[in-house]
Amino acid sequence: MLKIAIQAKGRLNEECVSLLADAGIKASSGSRRLISQAKGFPMEILYLRDDDIPQAVAMGVADIGIVGQNEVAEKSLDVEEVMPLGFGACRISIAVPRDADYTGPGWLAGRRIATSYPVILRRWLDEQGVEAEIHEIAGSVEIAPAVGMADAIFDIVSSGGTLIQNGLREVEKVFPSEAVLISRPDLDEERRGELDTLCFRFKSILDSRGMKYVLMNIPESAVEAAVAILPAMKSPTLLPLTLEGWYSLHVVISEDHLWEKIRQLKEIGAEDILVLALENIIR
Ligand code: PRT
Ligand code: ZN
């Protein structure tokens, strides 16, 4: 049986619980218990602080985990990144006071940088050949420049709103991150098989995200033009209607292209277009 570690509460918790649920694995959400037995899959769920997840997996307390790539890189422990999960997107960036005369990484030389990610920062500064003073602080990094504790910060940015509120400007996007499935490297055969099953389910869920199932009625004369407009996994499905000379055409379309494709399809004579949600794509 696999033991998975997920964040107990915080930004990643809800998406972890819903990804597991979409994969047929029911976890008790918002549970205050440290550990719970999942329904629908041979799995135990361990609820931890995100900072502790890489270590729990490296030590074998959990077999697998879901955590931000930022935490995986910062802890630099012996865990495998199995697959990115498409949520929790952010970046770790250097930010300086809005009106600082920042000219490039060299500006940081000899200056003080506040961060909760000293390992990733040190690695980047070394790559840049810059020597700076790293001040490790646990929280509220963004207020450090205003209170005179630092000249710059190295912190997580998502919308950038927090930086603006604190009079800071993002100047270097150093480390892009998203939530990732990690595994201990020494899984036995049984658990590796269970992990493969889990990955298969996750992949089919991620593949279907942002996709719509579209059906329409189309006259025979427009079929060729419709096929040329539509991207499809193999080719669109075409079914004859009982009405002579008309077909029902089915296709999966990415949300990004949906409205443009619909406009083109209407132009060539498609009617009664239905757009449906898609839950899984099993390839
Ligand atoms: O209690 P625990 O230790 O588990 O939680 P935590 O408080 O350490 O982590 P949490 O829940 O804040 O974040 C968990 C993970 O979510 C992080 O490790 C990242 O991988 C990811 N993530 C994605 C983020 C953000 N987006 C994010 N915006 N983590 C933090 N932030 C912070 C950011 O530092 C800023 O202060 O949110 C604030 C708002 O960001 P803006 O740019 O949108 O204003
Ligand atoms: Zn944390």
Tab-separated table of C-alpha atoms and ligand atoms in Angstrom:
chain	number	residue	atom	x	y	z
A	1	MET	CA	0.000	0.000	0.000
A	2	LEU	CA	1.268	3.479	-0.930
A	3	LYS	CA	1.593	6.215	1.635
A	4	ILE	CA	1.205	9.690	0.129
A	5	ALA	CA	2.113	12.932	1.908
A	6	ILE	CA	0.105	16.031	1.011
A	7	GLN	CA	-0.064	19.507	2.539
A	8	ALA	CA	-2.355	19.535	5.595
A	9	LYS	CA	-3.578	23.062	4.939
A	10	GLY	CA	-2.456	25.865	2.693
A	11	ARG	CA	-2.312	26.691	-0.972
A	12	LEU	CA	-1.752	23.152	-2.281
A	13	ASN	CA	-4.175	21.239	-0.047
A	14	GLU	CA	-7.415	21.784	-1.938
A	15	GLU	CA	-6.004	21.000	-5.394
A	16	CYS	CA	-4.277	17.868	-4.030
A	17	VAL	CA	-7.517	16.608	-2.523
A	18	SER	CA	-9.484	17.323	-5.705
A	19	LEU	CA	-6.856	15.723	-7.975
A	20	LEU	CA	-6.981	12.588	-5.813
A	21	ALA	CA	-10.787	12.658	-5.864
A	22	ASP	CA	-10.817	12.954	-9.688
A	23	ALA	CA	-8.503	9.918	-9.716
A	24	GLY	CA	-11.106	7.982	-7.717
A	25	ILE	CA	-9.311	8.365	-4.381
A	26	LYS	CA	-11.398	9.904	-1.629
A	27	ALA	CA	-9.466	11.719	1.057
A	28	SER	CA	-11.031	13.449	4.015
A	29	SER	CA	-10.406	17.126	3.217
A	30	GLY	CA	-9.515	19.576	5.949
A	31	SER	CA	-8.896	16.632	8.246
A	32	ARG	CA	-7.088	17.458	11.452
A	33	ARG	CA	-5.853	13.914	11.705
A	34	LEU	CA	-2.256	13.304	10.694
A	35	ILE	CA	-3.097	10.205	8.706
A	36	SER	CA	-6.161	8.752	7.009
A	37	GLN	CA	-7.027	5.699	4.968
A	38	ALA	CA	-8.130	6.538	1.413
A	39	LYS	CA	-11.220	5.046	-0.172
A	40	GLY	CA	-11.041	3.673	-3.718
A	41	PHE	CA	-7.308	2.934	-3.823
A	42	PRO	CA	-4.833	1.096	-1.580
A	43	MET	CA	-3.418	4.275	-0.077
A	44	GLU	CA	-2.800	6.037	3.204
A	45	ILE	CA	-2.763	9.827	3.222
A	46	LEU	CA	-0.404	11.710	5.491
A	47	TYR	CA	-1.142	15.396	6.139
A	48	LEU	CA	2.037	17.419	6.686
A	49	ARG	CA	3.464	20.926	6.402
A	50	ASP	CA	4.752	21.380	2.876
A	51	ASP	CA	8.295	22.043	4.166
A	52	ASP	CA	8.364	18.555	5.706
A	53	ILE	CA	7.151	16.611	2.660
A	54	PRO	CA	10.512	16.182	0.809
A	55	GLN	CA	12.124	14.870	3.992
A	56	ALA	CA	9.214	12.544	4.819
A	57	VAL	CA	9.550	11.011	1.336
A	58	ALA	CA	13.358	10.863	1.409
A	59	MET	CA	13.212	9.076	4.776
A	60	GLY	CA	10.494	6.666	3.643
A	61	VAL	CA	7.943	7.922	6.195
A	62	ALA	CA	5.850	8.430	3.039
A	63	ASP	CA	6.423	6.663	-0.300
A	64	ILE	CA	5.273	9.545	-2.457
A	65	GLY	CA	4.238	13.151	-1.955
A	66	ILE	CA	2.809	16.229	-3.601
A	67	VAL	CA	4.738	19.442	-3.009
A	68	GLY	CA	6.030	22.560	-4.805
A	69	GLN	CA	9.219	22.168	-6.863
A	70	ASN	CA	10.527	25.114	-4.819
A	71	GLU	CA	10.504	22.961	-1.653
A	72	VAL	CA	12.026	19.967	-3.480
A	73	ALA	CA	14.891	22.090	-4.823
A	74	GLU	CA	15.464	23.894	-1.517
A	75	LYS	CA	15.660	20.702	0.530
A	76	SER	CA	17.872	18.980	-2.108
A	77	LEU	CA	17.168	15.489	-0.723
A	78	ASP	CA	17.181	12.121	-2.438
A	79	VAL	CA	13.678	12.074	-3.974
A	80	GLU	CA	12.542	11.513	-7.565
A	81	GLU	CA	10.352	14.063	-9.353
A	82	VAL	CA	7.797	11.783	-11.015
A	83	MET	CA	5.489	14.233	-12.796
A	84	PRO	CA	4.502	17.913	-12.704
A	85	LEU	CA	0.836	18.368	-11.774
A	86	GLY	CA	-0.160	21.637	-13.419
A	87	PHE	CA	-1.196	23.606	-10.324
A	88	GLY	CA	0.519	25.729	-7.636
A	89	ALA	CA	2.369	27.686	-10.320
A	90	CYS	CA	4.678	30.400	-9.015
A	91	ARG	CA	8.280	31.525	-9.284
A	92	ILE	CA	11.007	32.537	-6.879
A	93	SER	CA	12.280	35.949	-7.835
A	94	ILE	CA	14.655	38.664	-6.761
A	95	ALA	CA	12.812	41.880	-5.922
A	96	VAL	CA	14.235	45.265	-4.978
A	97	PRO	CA	12.698	48.530	-3.708
A	98	ARG	CA	10.680	50.123	-6.542
A	99	ASP	CA	13.073	53.038	-7.104
A	100	ALA	CA	16.374	51.150	-6.640
A	101	ASP	CA	18.844	51.646	-9.522
A	102	TYR	CA	19.004	47.877	-10.220
A	103	THR	CA	21.244	47.191	-13.232
A	104	GLY	CA	21.607	43.404	-13.152
A	105	PRO	CA	22.793	40.607	-10.824
A	106	GLY	CA	26.059	42.518	-10.199
A	107	TRP	CA	23.997	45.140	-8.298
A	108	LEU	CA	23.470	42.542	-5.555
A	109	ALA	CA	27.214	42.195	-4.802
A	110	GLY	CA	27.900	42.968	-1.152
A	111	ARG	CA	24.209	43.629	-0.500
A	112	ARG	CA	21.856	41.838	1.923
A	113	ILE	CA	19.135	39.581	0.497
A	114	ALA	CA	16.341	38.246	2.730
A	115	THR	CA	14.845	34.869	1.827
A	116	SER	CA	13.331	31.584	3.002
A	117	TYR	CA	15.147	29.838	0.125
A	118	PRO	CA	18.867	30.195	0.935
A	119	VAL	CA	19.958	27.046	-0.947
A	120	ILE	CA	18.361	27.990	-4.278
A	121	LEU	CA	19.539	31.587	-3.849
A	122	ARG	CA	23.132	30.569	-3.063
A	123	ARG	CA	23.201	28.325	-6.146
A	124	TRP	CA	21.948	31.153	-8.385
A	125	LEU	CA	24.344	33.743	-6.924
A	126	ASP	CA	27.237	31.319	-7.505
A	127	GLU	CA	26.151	30.836	-11.120
A	128	GLN	CA	26.111	34.624	-11.528
A	129	GLY	CA	29.511	34.945	-9.817
A	130	VAL	CA	28.005	37.364	-7.302
A	131	GLU	CA	28.837	37.457	-3.595
A	132	ALA	CA	26.004	38.730	-1.439
A	133	GLU	CA	24.886	38.349	2.160
A	134	ILE	CA	21.988	35.937	2.562
A	135	HIS	CA	19.613	36.593	5.484
A	136	GLU	CA	17.418	33.595	6.098
A	137	ILE	CA	14.006	34.484	7.513
A	138	ALA	CA	11.004	32.235	7.926
A	139	GLY	CA	8.076	34.472	7.008
A	140	SER	CA	7.043	37.958	5.844
A	141	VAL	CA	10.176	38.257	3.725
A	142	GLU	CA	8.571	41.047	1.700
A	143	ILE	CA	8.691	43.546	4.572
A	144	ALA	CA	12.458	43.123	5.129
A	145	PRO	CA	13.590	46.004	2.842
A	146	ALA	CA	11.078	48.476	4.339
A	147	VAL	CA	12.257	47.772	7.903
A	148	GLY	CA	15.917	48.071	6.897
A	149	MET	CA	16.737	44.363	7.281
A	150	ALA	CA	17.683	43.831	3.649
A	151	ASP	CA	18.423	45.561	0.333
A	152	ALA	CA	16.581	42.951	-1.731
A	153	ILE	CA	14.457	39.855	-1.263
A	154	PHE	CA	14.306	36.439	-2.909
A	155	ASP	CA	10.758	35.159	-2.487
A	156	ILE	CA	7.805	33.411	-4.092
A	157	VAL	CA	5.818	35.508	-6.543
A	158	SER	CA	2.555	34.543	-8.138
A	159	SER	CA	0.412	37.514	-9.239
A	160	GLY	CA	3.021	40.033	-8.081
A	161	GLY	CA	0.421	41.885	-5.979
A	162	THR	CA	2.273	41.362	-2.701
A	163	LEU	CA	5.459	42.909	-4.128
A	164	ILE	CA	3.585	45.977	-5.373
A	165	GLN	CA	1.831	46.403	-2.007
A	166	ASN	CA	5.235	46.424	-0.331
A	167	GLY	CA	6.817	48.915	-2.753
A	168	LEU	CA	8.974	46.249	-4.408
A	169	ARG	CA	9.830	45.481	-8.033
A	170	GLU	CA	10.533	42.010	-9.458
A	171	VAL	CA	13.878	42.136	-11.277
A	172	GLU	CA	15.002	38.500	-11.756
A	173	LYS	CA	12.708	35.494	-12.249
A	174	VAL	CA	15.071	32.821	-11.000
A	175	PHE	CA	13.164	29.613	-10.342
A	176	PRO	CA	9.834	28.612	-11.937
A	177	SER	CA	7.832	26.165	-9.845
A	178	GLU	CA	4.636	24.139	-9.780
A	179	ALA	CA	3.291	21.275	-7.686
A	180	VAL	CA	4.999	17.990	-8.466
A	181	LEU	CA	4.518	14.327	-7.560
A	182	ILE	CA	7.646	13.021	-5.856
A	183	SER	CA	8.650	9.504	-4.907
A	184	ARG	CA	11.309	7.854	-2.779
A	185	PRO	CA	13.843	6.308	-5.143
A	186	ASP	CA	13.769	2.810	-3.604
A	187	LEU	CA	10.080	1.815	-4.021
A	188	ASP	CA	9.496	-1.950	-4.053
A	189	GLU	CA	7.890	-3.589	-7.068
A	190	GLU	CA	4.356	-3.673	-5.641
A	191	ARG	CA	4.356	0.020	-4.776
A	192	ARG	CA	5.991	0.963	-8.071
A	193	GLY	CA	3.061	-0.777	-9.802
A	194	GLU	CA	0.604	1.217	-7.659
A	195	LEU	CA	2.494	4.423	-8.485
A	196	ASP	CA	2.258	3.614	-12.224
A	197	THR	CA	-1.515	3.197	-11.856
A	198	LEU	CA	-1.755	6.510	-10.020
A	199	CYS	CA	0.349	8.307	-12.671
A	200	PHE	CA	-1.827	6.837	-15.427
A	201	ARG	CA	-4.927	8.292	-13.736
A	202	PHE	CA	-3.278	11.670	-13.045
A	203	LYS	CA	-2.108	11.912	-16.654
A	204	SER	CA	-5.566	11.235	-18.065
A	205	ILE	CA	-7.012	13.908	-15.763
A	206	LEU	CA	-4.333	16.470	-16.662
A	207	ASP	CA	-4.719	15.717	-20.384
A	208	SER	CA	-8.443	16.454	-20.183
A	209	ARG	CA	-8.022	19.766	-18.317
A	210	GLY	CA	-8.782	22.722	-20.555
A	211	MET	CA	-10.421	20.452	-23.140
A	212	LYS	CA	-14.076	20.431	-24.244
A	213	TYR	CA	-16.158	17.818	-26.017
A	214	VAL	CA	-17.973	19.502	-28.894
A	215	LEU	CA	-20.891	18.107	-30.952
A	216	MET	CA	-22.582	19.775	-33.888
A	217	ASN	CA	-24.893	19.112	-36.804
A	218	ILE	CA	-23.337	19.743	-40.164
A	219	PRO	CA	-24.478	19.409	-43.813
A	220	GLU	CA	-22.599	16.866	-45.951
A	221	SER	CA	-21.241	19.663	-48.183
A	222	ALA	CA	-19.400	21.219	-45.190
A	223	VAL	CA	-17.820	18.048	-43.765
A	224	GLU	CA	-14.517	18.392	-45.591
A	225	ALA	CA	-14.111	22.037	-44.549
A	226	ALA	CA	-14.990	21.153	-40.926
A	227	VAL	CA	-12.360	18.402	-40.779
A	228	ALA	CA	-9.777	20.891	-42.046
A	229	ILE	CA	-10.703	23.371	-39.270
A	230	LEU	CA	-10.740	20.866	-36.429
A	231	PRO	CA	-7.766	19.405	-34.641
A	232	ALA	CA	-8.596	15.890	-33.423
A	233	MET	CA	-6.955	13.033	-31.574
A	234	LYS	CA	-7.161	10.849	-34.706
A	235	SER	CA	-9.880	12.455	-36.794
A	236	PRO	CA	-13.294	13.840	-35.832
A	237	THR	CA	-16.126	11.329	-35.365
A	238	LEU	CA	-18.841	11.601	-38.026
A	239	LEU	CA	-22.278	9.984	-37.569
A	240	PRO	CA	-25.117	10.185	-40.116
A	241	LEU	CA	-28.351	11.822	-38.901
A	242	THR	CA	-31.721	10.345	-39.864
A	243	LEU	CA	-32.197	13.573	-41.847
A	244	GLU	CA	-30.755	12.943	-45.335
A	245	GLY	CA	-27.573	14.926	-46.137
A	246	TRP	CA	-26.764	15.836	-42.486
A	247	TYR	CA	-24.199	14.538	-40.034
A	248	SER	CA	-23.370	14.830	-36.344
A	249	LEU	CA	-19.708	15.688	-35.885
A	250	HIS	CA	-17.925	15.105	-32.517
A	251	VAL	CA	-14.526	16.429	-31.581
A	252	VAL	CA	-12.351	17.347	-28.561
A	253	ILE	CA	-11.135	20.956	-28.653
A	254	SER	CA	-8.799	22.891	-26.374
A	255	GLU	CA	-10.555	25.748	-24.536
A	256	ASP	CA	-7.917	28.139	-25.890
A	257	HIS	CA	-9.157	27.623	-29.456
A	258	LEU	CA	-12.807	26.939	-28.689
A	259	TRP	CA	-14.518	30.217	-29.624
A	260	GLU	CA	-12.424	30.825	-32.734
A	261	LYS	CA	-13.188	27.282	-33.997
A	262	ILE	CA	-16.886	27.722	-33.243
A	263	ARG	CA	-16.955	30.935	-35.256
A	264	GLN	CA	-15.312	29.183	-38.227
A	265	LEU	CA	-17.660	26.184	-37.944
A	266	LYS	CA	-20.759	28.388	-37.926
A	267	GLU	CA	-19.424	30.181	-40.997
A	268	ILE	CA	-19.319	26.928	-42.978
A	269	GLY	CA	-22.816	25.907	-41.886
A	270	ALA	CA	-22.524	24.005	-38.564
A	271	GLU	CA	-25.684	24.175	-36.425
A	272	ASP	CA	-26.836	23.170	-32.916
A	273	ILE	CA	-23.326	23.210	-31.457
A	274	LEU	CA	-23.099	21.600	-27.996
A	275	VAL	CA	-20.035	22.178	-25.782
A	276	LEU	CA	-19.628	19.625	-22.980
A	277	ALA	CA	-17.182	19.264	-20.095
A	278	LEU	CA	-14.633	16.480	-20.446
A	279	GLU	CA	-13.543	14.463	-17.410
A	280	ASN	CA	-10.831	12.113	-18.623
A	281	ILE	CA	-8.859	11.292	-21.719
A	282	ILE	CA	-7.546	7.721	-21.627
A	283	ARG	CA	-4.978	7.234	-24.355
B	1	PRT	O1	1.904	25.449	6.644
B	1	PRT	P1	2.758	25.082	5.474
B	1	PRT	O2	4.239	25.158	5.744
B	1	PRT	O3	2.330	23.774	4.864
B	1	PRT	O4	2.414	26.161	4.321
B	1	PRT	P2	3.227	27.416	3.780
B	1	PRT	O5	2.612	28.621	4.388
B	1	PRT	O6	4.686	27.222	3.869
B	1	PRT	O7	2.910	27.313	2.224
B	1	PRT	P3	1.715	27.912	1.355
B	1	PRT	O8	0.466	27.145	1.602
B	1	PRT	O9	1.681	29.397	1.424
B	1	PRT	O10	2.304	27.526	-0.094
B	1	PRT	C1	2.509	26.216	-0.468
B	1	PRT	C2	3.147	26.192	-1.843
B	1	PRT	O11	2.294	26.846	-2.786
B	1	PRT	C3	4.450	26.936	-1.999
B	1	PRT	O12	5.567	26.201	-1.522
B	1	PRT	C4	4.526	27.146	-3.512
B	1	PRT	O13	4.999	25.962	-4.142
B	1	PRT	C5	3.056	27.309	-3.906
B	1	PRT	N1	2.651	28.703	-4.195
B	1	PRT	C6	2.006	29.104	-5.329
B	1	PRT	C7	2.789	29.793	-3.417
B	1	PRT	C8	2.222	30.881	-4.104
B	1	PRT	N2	1.736	30.409	-5.274
B	1	PRT	C9	2.223	32.202	-3.488
B	1	PRT	N3	1.723	33.160	-4.082
B	1	PRT	N4	3.330	29.961	-2.189
B	1	PRT	C10	3.325	31.189	-1.626
B	1	PRT	N5	2.812	32.308	-2.223
B	1	PRT	C11	2.865	33.598	-1.457
B	1	PRT	C12	3.909	34.575	-1.940
B	1	PRT	O14	5.100	34.373	-1.207
B	1	PRT	C13	3.322	35.936	-1.574
B	1	PRT	O15	3.750	36.325	-0.279
B	1	PRT	O16	1.661	34.244	-1.565
B	1	PRT	C14	1.828	35.646	-1.488
B	1	PRT	C15	0.962	36.226	-2.572
B	1	PRT	O17	1.577	36.141	-3.841
B	1	PRT	P4	1.244	37.175	-5.001
B	1	PRT	O18	2.497	37.311	-5.882
B	1	PRT	O19	0.124	36.548	-5.790
B	1	PRT	O20	0.844	38.465	-4.396
B	2	ZN	ZN	5.679	25.728	4.455
